mmCIF file of C-alpha atoms in Angstrom:
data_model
loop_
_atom_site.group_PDB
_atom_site.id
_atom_site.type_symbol
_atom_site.label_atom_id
_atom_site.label_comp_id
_atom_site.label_asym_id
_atom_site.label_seq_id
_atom_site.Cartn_x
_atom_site.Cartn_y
_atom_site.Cartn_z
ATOM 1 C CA UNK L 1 -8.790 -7.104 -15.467
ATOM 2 C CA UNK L 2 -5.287 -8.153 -16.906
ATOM 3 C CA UNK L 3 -2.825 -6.068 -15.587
ATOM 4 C CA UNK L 4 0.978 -6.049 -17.415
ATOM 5 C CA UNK L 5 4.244 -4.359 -16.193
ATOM 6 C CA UNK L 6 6.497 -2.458 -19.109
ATOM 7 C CA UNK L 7 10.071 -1.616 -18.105
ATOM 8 C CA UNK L 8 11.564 0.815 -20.589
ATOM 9 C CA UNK L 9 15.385 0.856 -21.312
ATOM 10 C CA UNK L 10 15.891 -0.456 -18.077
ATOM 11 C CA UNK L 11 19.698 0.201 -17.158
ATOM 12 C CA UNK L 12 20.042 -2.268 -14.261
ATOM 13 C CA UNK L 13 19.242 -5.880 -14.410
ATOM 14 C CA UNK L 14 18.699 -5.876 -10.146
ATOM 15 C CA UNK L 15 16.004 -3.355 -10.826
ATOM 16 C CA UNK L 16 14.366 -5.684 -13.217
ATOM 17 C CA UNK L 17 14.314 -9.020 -10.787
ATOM 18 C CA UNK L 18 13.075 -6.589 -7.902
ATOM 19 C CA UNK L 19 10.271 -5.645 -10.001
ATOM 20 C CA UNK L 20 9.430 -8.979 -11.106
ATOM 21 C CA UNK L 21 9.769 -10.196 -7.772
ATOM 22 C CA UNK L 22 7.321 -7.825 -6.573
ATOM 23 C CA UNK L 23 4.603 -8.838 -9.476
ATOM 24 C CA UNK L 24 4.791 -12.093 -8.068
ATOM 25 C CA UNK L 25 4.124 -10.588 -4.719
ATOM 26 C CA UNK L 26 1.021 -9.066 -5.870
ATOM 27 C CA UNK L 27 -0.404 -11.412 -8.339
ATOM 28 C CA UNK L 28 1.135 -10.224 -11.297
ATOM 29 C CA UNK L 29 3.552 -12.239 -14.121
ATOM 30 C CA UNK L 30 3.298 -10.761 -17.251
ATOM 31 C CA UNK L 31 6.279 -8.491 -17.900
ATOM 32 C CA UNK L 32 7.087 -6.552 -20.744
ATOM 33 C CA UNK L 33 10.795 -5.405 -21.546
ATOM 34 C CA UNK L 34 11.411 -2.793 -23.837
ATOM 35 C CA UNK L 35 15.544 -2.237 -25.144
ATOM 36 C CA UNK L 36 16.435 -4.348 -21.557
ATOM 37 C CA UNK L 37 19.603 -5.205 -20.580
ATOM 38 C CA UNK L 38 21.200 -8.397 -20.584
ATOM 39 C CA UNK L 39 19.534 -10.604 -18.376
ATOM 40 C CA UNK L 40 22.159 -13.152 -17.231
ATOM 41 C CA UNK L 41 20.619 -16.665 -15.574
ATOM 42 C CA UNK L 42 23.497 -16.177 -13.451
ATOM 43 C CA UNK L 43 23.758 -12.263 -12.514
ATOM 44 C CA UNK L 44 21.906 -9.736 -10.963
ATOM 45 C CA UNK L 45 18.184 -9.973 -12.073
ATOM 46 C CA UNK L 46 17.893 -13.703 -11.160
ATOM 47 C CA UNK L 47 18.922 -13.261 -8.047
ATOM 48 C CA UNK L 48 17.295 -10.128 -7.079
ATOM 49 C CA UNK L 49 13.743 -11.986 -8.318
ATOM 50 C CA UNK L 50 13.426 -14.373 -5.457
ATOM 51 C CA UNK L 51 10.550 -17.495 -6.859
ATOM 52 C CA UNK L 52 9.983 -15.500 -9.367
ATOM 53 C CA UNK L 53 13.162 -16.301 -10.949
ATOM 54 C CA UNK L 54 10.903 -19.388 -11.788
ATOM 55 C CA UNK L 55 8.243 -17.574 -13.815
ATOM 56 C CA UNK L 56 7.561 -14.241 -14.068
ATOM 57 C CA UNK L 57 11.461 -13.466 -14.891
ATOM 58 C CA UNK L 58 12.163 -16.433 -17.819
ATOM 59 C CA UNK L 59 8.799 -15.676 -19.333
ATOM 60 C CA UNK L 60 9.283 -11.617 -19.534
ATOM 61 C CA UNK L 61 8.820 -10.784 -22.970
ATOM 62 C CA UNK L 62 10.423 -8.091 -24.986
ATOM 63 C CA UNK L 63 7.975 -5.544 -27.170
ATOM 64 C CA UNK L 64 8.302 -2.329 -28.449
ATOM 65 C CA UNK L 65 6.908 0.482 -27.291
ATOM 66 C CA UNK L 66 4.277 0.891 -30.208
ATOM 67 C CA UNK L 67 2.897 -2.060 -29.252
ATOM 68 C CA UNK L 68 2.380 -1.676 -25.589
ATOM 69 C CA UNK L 69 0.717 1.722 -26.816
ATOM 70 C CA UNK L 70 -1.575 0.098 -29.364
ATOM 71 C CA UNK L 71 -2.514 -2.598 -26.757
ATOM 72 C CA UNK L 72 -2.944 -1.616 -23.644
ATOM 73 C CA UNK L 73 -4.568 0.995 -21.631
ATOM 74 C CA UNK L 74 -1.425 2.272 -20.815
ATOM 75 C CA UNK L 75 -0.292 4.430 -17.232
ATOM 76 C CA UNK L 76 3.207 5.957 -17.388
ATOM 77 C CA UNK L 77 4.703 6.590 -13.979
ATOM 78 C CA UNK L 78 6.919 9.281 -13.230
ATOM 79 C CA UNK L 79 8.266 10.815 -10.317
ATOM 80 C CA UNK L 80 8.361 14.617 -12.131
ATOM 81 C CA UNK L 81 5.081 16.158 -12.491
ATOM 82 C CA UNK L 82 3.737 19.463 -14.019
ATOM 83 C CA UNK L 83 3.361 21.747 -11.038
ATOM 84 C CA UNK L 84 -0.284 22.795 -12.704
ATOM 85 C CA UNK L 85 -2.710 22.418 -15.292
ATOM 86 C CA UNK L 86 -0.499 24.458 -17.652
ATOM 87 C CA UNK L 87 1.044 21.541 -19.626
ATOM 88 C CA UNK L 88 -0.503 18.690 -19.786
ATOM 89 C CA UNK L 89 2.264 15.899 -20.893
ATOM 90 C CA UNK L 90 2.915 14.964 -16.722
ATOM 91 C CA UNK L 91 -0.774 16.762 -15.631
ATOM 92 C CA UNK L 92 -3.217 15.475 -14.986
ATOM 93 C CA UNK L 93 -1.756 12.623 -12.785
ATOM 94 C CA UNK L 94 -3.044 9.746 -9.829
ATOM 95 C CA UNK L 95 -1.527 9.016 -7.060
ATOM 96 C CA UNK L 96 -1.485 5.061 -6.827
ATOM 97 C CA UNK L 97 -4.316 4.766 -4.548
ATOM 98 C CA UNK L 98 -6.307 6.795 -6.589
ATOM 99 C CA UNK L 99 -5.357 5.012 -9.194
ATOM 100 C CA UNK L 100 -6.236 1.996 -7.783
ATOM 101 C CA UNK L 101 -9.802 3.124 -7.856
ATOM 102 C CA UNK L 102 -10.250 4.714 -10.956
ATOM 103 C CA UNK L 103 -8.705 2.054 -12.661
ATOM 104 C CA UNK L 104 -12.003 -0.172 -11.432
ATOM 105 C CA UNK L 105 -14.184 1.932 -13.886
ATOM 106 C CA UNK L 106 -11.641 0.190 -16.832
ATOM 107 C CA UNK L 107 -12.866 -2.266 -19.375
ATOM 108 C CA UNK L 108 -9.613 -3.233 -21.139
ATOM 109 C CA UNK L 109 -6.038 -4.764 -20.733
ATOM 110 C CA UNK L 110 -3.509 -2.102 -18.138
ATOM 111 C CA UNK L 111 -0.359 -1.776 -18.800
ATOM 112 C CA UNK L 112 1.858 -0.176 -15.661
ATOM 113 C CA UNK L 113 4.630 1.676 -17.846
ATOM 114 C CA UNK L 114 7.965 2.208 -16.402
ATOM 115 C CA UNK L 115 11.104 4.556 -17.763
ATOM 116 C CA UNK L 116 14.891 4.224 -16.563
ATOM 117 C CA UNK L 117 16.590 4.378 -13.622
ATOM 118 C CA UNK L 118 18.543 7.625 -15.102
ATOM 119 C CA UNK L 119 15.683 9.958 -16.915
ATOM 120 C CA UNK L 120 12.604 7.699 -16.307
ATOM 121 C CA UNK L 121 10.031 8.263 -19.330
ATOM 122 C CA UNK L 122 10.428 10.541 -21.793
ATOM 123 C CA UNK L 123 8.275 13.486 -22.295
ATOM 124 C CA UNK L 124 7.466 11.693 -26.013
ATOM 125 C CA UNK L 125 6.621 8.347 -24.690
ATOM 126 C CA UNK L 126 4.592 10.064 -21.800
ATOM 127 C CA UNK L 127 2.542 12.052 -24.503
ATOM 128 C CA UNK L 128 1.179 8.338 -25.770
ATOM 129 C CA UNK L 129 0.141 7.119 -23.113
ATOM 130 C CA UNK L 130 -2.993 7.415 -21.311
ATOM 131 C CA UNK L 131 -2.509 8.198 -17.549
ATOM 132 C CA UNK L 132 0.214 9.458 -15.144
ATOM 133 C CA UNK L 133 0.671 8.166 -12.358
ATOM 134 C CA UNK L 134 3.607 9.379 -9.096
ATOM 135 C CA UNK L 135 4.265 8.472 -5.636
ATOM 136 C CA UNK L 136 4.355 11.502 -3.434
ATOM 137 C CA UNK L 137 7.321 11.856 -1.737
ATOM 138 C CA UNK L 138 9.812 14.736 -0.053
ATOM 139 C CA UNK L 139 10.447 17.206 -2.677
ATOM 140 C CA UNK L 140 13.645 17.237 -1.429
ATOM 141 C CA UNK L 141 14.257 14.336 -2.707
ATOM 142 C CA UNK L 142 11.274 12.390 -4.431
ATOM 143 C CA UNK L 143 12.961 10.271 -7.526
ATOM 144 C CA UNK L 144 12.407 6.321 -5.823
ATOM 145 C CA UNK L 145 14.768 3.664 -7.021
ATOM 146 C CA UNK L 146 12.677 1.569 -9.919
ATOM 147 C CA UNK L 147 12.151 -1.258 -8.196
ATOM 148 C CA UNK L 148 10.618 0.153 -4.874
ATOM 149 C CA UNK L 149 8.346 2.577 -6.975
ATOM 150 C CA UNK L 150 7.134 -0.804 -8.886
ATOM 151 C CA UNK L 151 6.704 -2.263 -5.521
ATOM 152 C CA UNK L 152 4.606 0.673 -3.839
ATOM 153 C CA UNK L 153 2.026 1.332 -6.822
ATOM 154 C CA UNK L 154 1.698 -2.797 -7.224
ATOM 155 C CA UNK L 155 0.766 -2.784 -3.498
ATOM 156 C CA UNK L 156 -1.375 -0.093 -4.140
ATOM 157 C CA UNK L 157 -3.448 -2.349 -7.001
ATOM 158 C CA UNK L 158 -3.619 -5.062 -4.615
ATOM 159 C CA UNK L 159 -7.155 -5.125 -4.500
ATOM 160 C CA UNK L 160 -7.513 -5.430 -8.527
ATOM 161 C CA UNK L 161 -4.790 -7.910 -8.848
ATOM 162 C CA UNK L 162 -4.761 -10.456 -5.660
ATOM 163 C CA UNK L 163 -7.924 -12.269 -4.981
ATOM 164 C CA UNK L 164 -6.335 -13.895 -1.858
ATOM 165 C CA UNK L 165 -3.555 -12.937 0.677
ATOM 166 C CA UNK L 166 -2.108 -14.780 3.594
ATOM 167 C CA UNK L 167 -3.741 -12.150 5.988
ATOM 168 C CA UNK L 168 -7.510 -12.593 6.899
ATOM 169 C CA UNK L 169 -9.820 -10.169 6.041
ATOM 170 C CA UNK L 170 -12.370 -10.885 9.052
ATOM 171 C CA UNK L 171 -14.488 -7.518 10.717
ATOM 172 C CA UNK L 172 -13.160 -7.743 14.190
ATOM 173 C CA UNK L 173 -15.990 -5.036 15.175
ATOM 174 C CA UNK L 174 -17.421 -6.173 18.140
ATOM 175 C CA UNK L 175 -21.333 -6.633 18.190
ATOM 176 C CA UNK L 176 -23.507 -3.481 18.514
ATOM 177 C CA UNK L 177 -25.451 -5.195 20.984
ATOM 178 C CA UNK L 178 -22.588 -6.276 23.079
ATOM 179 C CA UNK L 179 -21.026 -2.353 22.455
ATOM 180 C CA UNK L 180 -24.426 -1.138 24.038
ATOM 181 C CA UNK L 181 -24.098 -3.608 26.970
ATOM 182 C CA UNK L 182 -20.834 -1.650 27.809
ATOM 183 C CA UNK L 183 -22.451 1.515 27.729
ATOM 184 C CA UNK L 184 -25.072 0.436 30.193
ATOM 185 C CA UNK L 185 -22.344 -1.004 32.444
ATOM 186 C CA UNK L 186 -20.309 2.320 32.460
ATOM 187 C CA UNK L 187 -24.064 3.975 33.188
ATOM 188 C CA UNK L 188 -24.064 1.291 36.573
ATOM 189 C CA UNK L 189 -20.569 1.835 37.367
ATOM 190 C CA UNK L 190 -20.713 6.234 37.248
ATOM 191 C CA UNK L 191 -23.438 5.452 39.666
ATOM 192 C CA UNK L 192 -21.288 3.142 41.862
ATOM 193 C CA UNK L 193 -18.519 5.504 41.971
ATOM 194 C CA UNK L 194 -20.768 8.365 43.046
ATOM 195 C CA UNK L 195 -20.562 10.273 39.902
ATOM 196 C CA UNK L 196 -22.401 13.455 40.395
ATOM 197 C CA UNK L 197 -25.799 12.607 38.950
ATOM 198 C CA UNK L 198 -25.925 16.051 37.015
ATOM 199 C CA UNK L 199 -22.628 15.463 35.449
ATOM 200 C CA UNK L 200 -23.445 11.592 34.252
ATOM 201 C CA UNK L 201 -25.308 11.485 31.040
ATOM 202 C CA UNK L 202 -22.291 14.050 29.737
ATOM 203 C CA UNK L 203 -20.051 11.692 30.760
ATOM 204 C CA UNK L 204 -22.310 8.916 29.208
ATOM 205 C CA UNK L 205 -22.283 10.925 25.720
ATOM 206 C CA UNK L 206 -18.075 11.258 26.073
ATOM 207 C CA UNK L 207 -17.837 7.627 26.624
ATOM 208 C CA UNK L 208 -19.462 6.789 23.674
ATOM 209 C CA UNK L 209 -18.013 9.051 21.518
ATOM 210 C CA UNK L 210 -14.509 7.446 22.372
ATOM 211 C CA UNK L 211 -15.838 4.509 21.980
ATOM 212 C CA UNK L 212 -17.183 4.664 18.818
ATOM 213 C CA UNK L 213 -14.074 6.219 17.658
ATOM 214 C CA UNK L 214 -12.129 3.308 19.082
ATOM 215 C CA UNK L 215 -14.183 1.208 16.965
ATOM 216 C CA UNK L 216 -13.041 -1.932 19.833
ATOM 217 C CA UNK L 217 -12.528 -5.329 18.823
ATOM 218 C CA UNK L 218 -15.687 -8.016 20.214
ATOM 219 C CA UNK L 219 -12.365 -9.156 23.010
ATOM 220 C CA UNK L 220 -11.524 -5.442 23.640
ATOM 221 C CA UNK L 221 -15.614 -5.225 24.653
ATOM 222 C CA UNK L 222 -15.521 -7.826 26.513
ATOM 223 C CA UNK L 223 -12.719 -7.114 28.804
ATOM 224 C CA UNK L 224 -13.913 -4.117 29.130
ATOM 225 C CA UNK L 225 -17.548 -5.030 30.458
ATOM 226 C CA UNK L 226 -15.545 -7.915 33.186
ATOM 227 C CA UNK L 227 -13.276 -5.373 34.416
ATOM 228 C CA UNK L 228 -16.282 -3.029 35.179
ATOM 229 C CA UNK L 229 -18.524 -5.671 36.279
ATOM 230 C CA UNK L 230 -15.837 -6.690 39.155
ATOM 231 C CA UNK L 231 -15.180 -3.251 39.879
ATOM 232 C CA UNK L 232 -18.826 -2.261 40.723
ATOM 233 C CA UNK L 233 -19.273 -5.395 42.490
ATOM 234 C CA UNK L 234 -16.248 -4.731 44.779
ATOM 235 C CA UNK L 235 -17.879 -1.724 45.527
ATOM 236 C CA UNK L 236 -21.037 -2.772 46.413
ATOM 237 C CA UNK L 237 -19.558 -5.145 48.707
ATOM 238 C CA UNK L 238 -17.381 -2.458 50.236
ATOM 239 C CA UNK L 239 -20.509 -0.165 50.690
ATOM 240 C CA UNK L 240 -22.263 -3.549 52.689
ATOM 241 C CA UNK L 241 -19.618 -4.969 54.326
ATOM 242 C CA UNK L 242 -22.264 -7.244 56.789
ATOM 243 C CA UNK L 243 -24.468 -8.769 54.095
#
């Protein structure tokens, strides 16, 4: 899937770099500009773009809006929504992890469409396109500043848009046999405590259940099974002090 990023009478050249910094982030560089602002090689938007003052920035290229619209399956983002299904210009709308996953199900070019810093999209230019998506925030106070609302829904697409990042993505579950190992220890060591023996197999059953709700890591497990291992050998040793 090709994903592109519209800005729409943009007001702020800062805004701009931040967002094009942030498609770099995230595996993105094609930017569309609709009626931007001056971007000086000098001012704001270069230096708010970090490396991707190198690429994504110079190569932005400016459209109009008809032709994102006839291009592109297009998602306007807004921070104002319809409060129900009464109107539908701002309802239905995705949050971006839900976008994120209906957006799988797509068999064409995205475009992410954003409005200006002032009055974001217009009702009329939300009315064309084909999704809506917002950030929940505090209804106190929910309108984000364009580039962090760029930066949280491209984080959100992550998965559609990065095939690699710089942090692994190894299962750090620990073995099930290893996990049922542990369970046998803490079986050995309620005995070598004294445990009542009526009270035991509960104890067993709440034992697992935090454990398996711990989900522990294969090191976690294994700490774990040498800390009771030395602990019900020290007591067998202090129940037969002369052998």
């Amino acid at each position: 899937m090709s994903v592109a990023v519209a800005v729409v009478g943009g007001e702020t050249p800062g805004n701009i770099g931040t967002i094009a910094r942030a498609m770099k982030n995230f595996g993105l560089g094609d930017l569309l500009l609709v009626d931007p602002p001056e971007l000086d090689p000098d001012g704001e938007a270069y230096g708010f773009a970090g490396h991707a003052r190198e690429d994504v920035l110079p190569n932005a290229r400016e459209v109009s809006f008809e032709e994102i619209v006839d291009r592109y399956h297009t998602v306007g983002c807004t921070a104002v929504t319809n409060e129900d299904a009464q109107k539908h210009v701002r309802f239905p709308f995705e949050t971006p992890a839900e976008l994120a996953d209906s957006l799988r199900a797509v068999d064409a070019d995205v475009c992410l469409v954003f409005g200006r810093e002032s009055v974001g999209l217009t009702n009329e230019e939300l009315a064309r396109l084909d999704r809506v998506c917002t950030i929940p925030a505090s209804a106190e106070y929910p309108v984000l500043n364009l580039g962090q609302a760029a930066t949280v829904l491209l984080y959100e697409l992550r998965d559609l848009t990065v095939e690699e990042t710089q942090t692994p993505k190894a299962d750090y579950s620990a073995d099930p046999a290893a996990v049922e190992g542990l369970h046998d220890q803490f079986a050995d060591f309620l005995v070598a405590v004294g445990h009542p023996e009526e009270k035991q197999a509960k104890t067993g059953r709440m034992w697992r259940r935090l454990l398996g709700r711990a989900n522990p890591t294969g090191r976690e497990v294994r700490t774990l099974r040498g800390l009771f291992r030395r602990a019900s050998e020290r007591m067998t040793d202090d129940q037969n002090p002369d052998e």
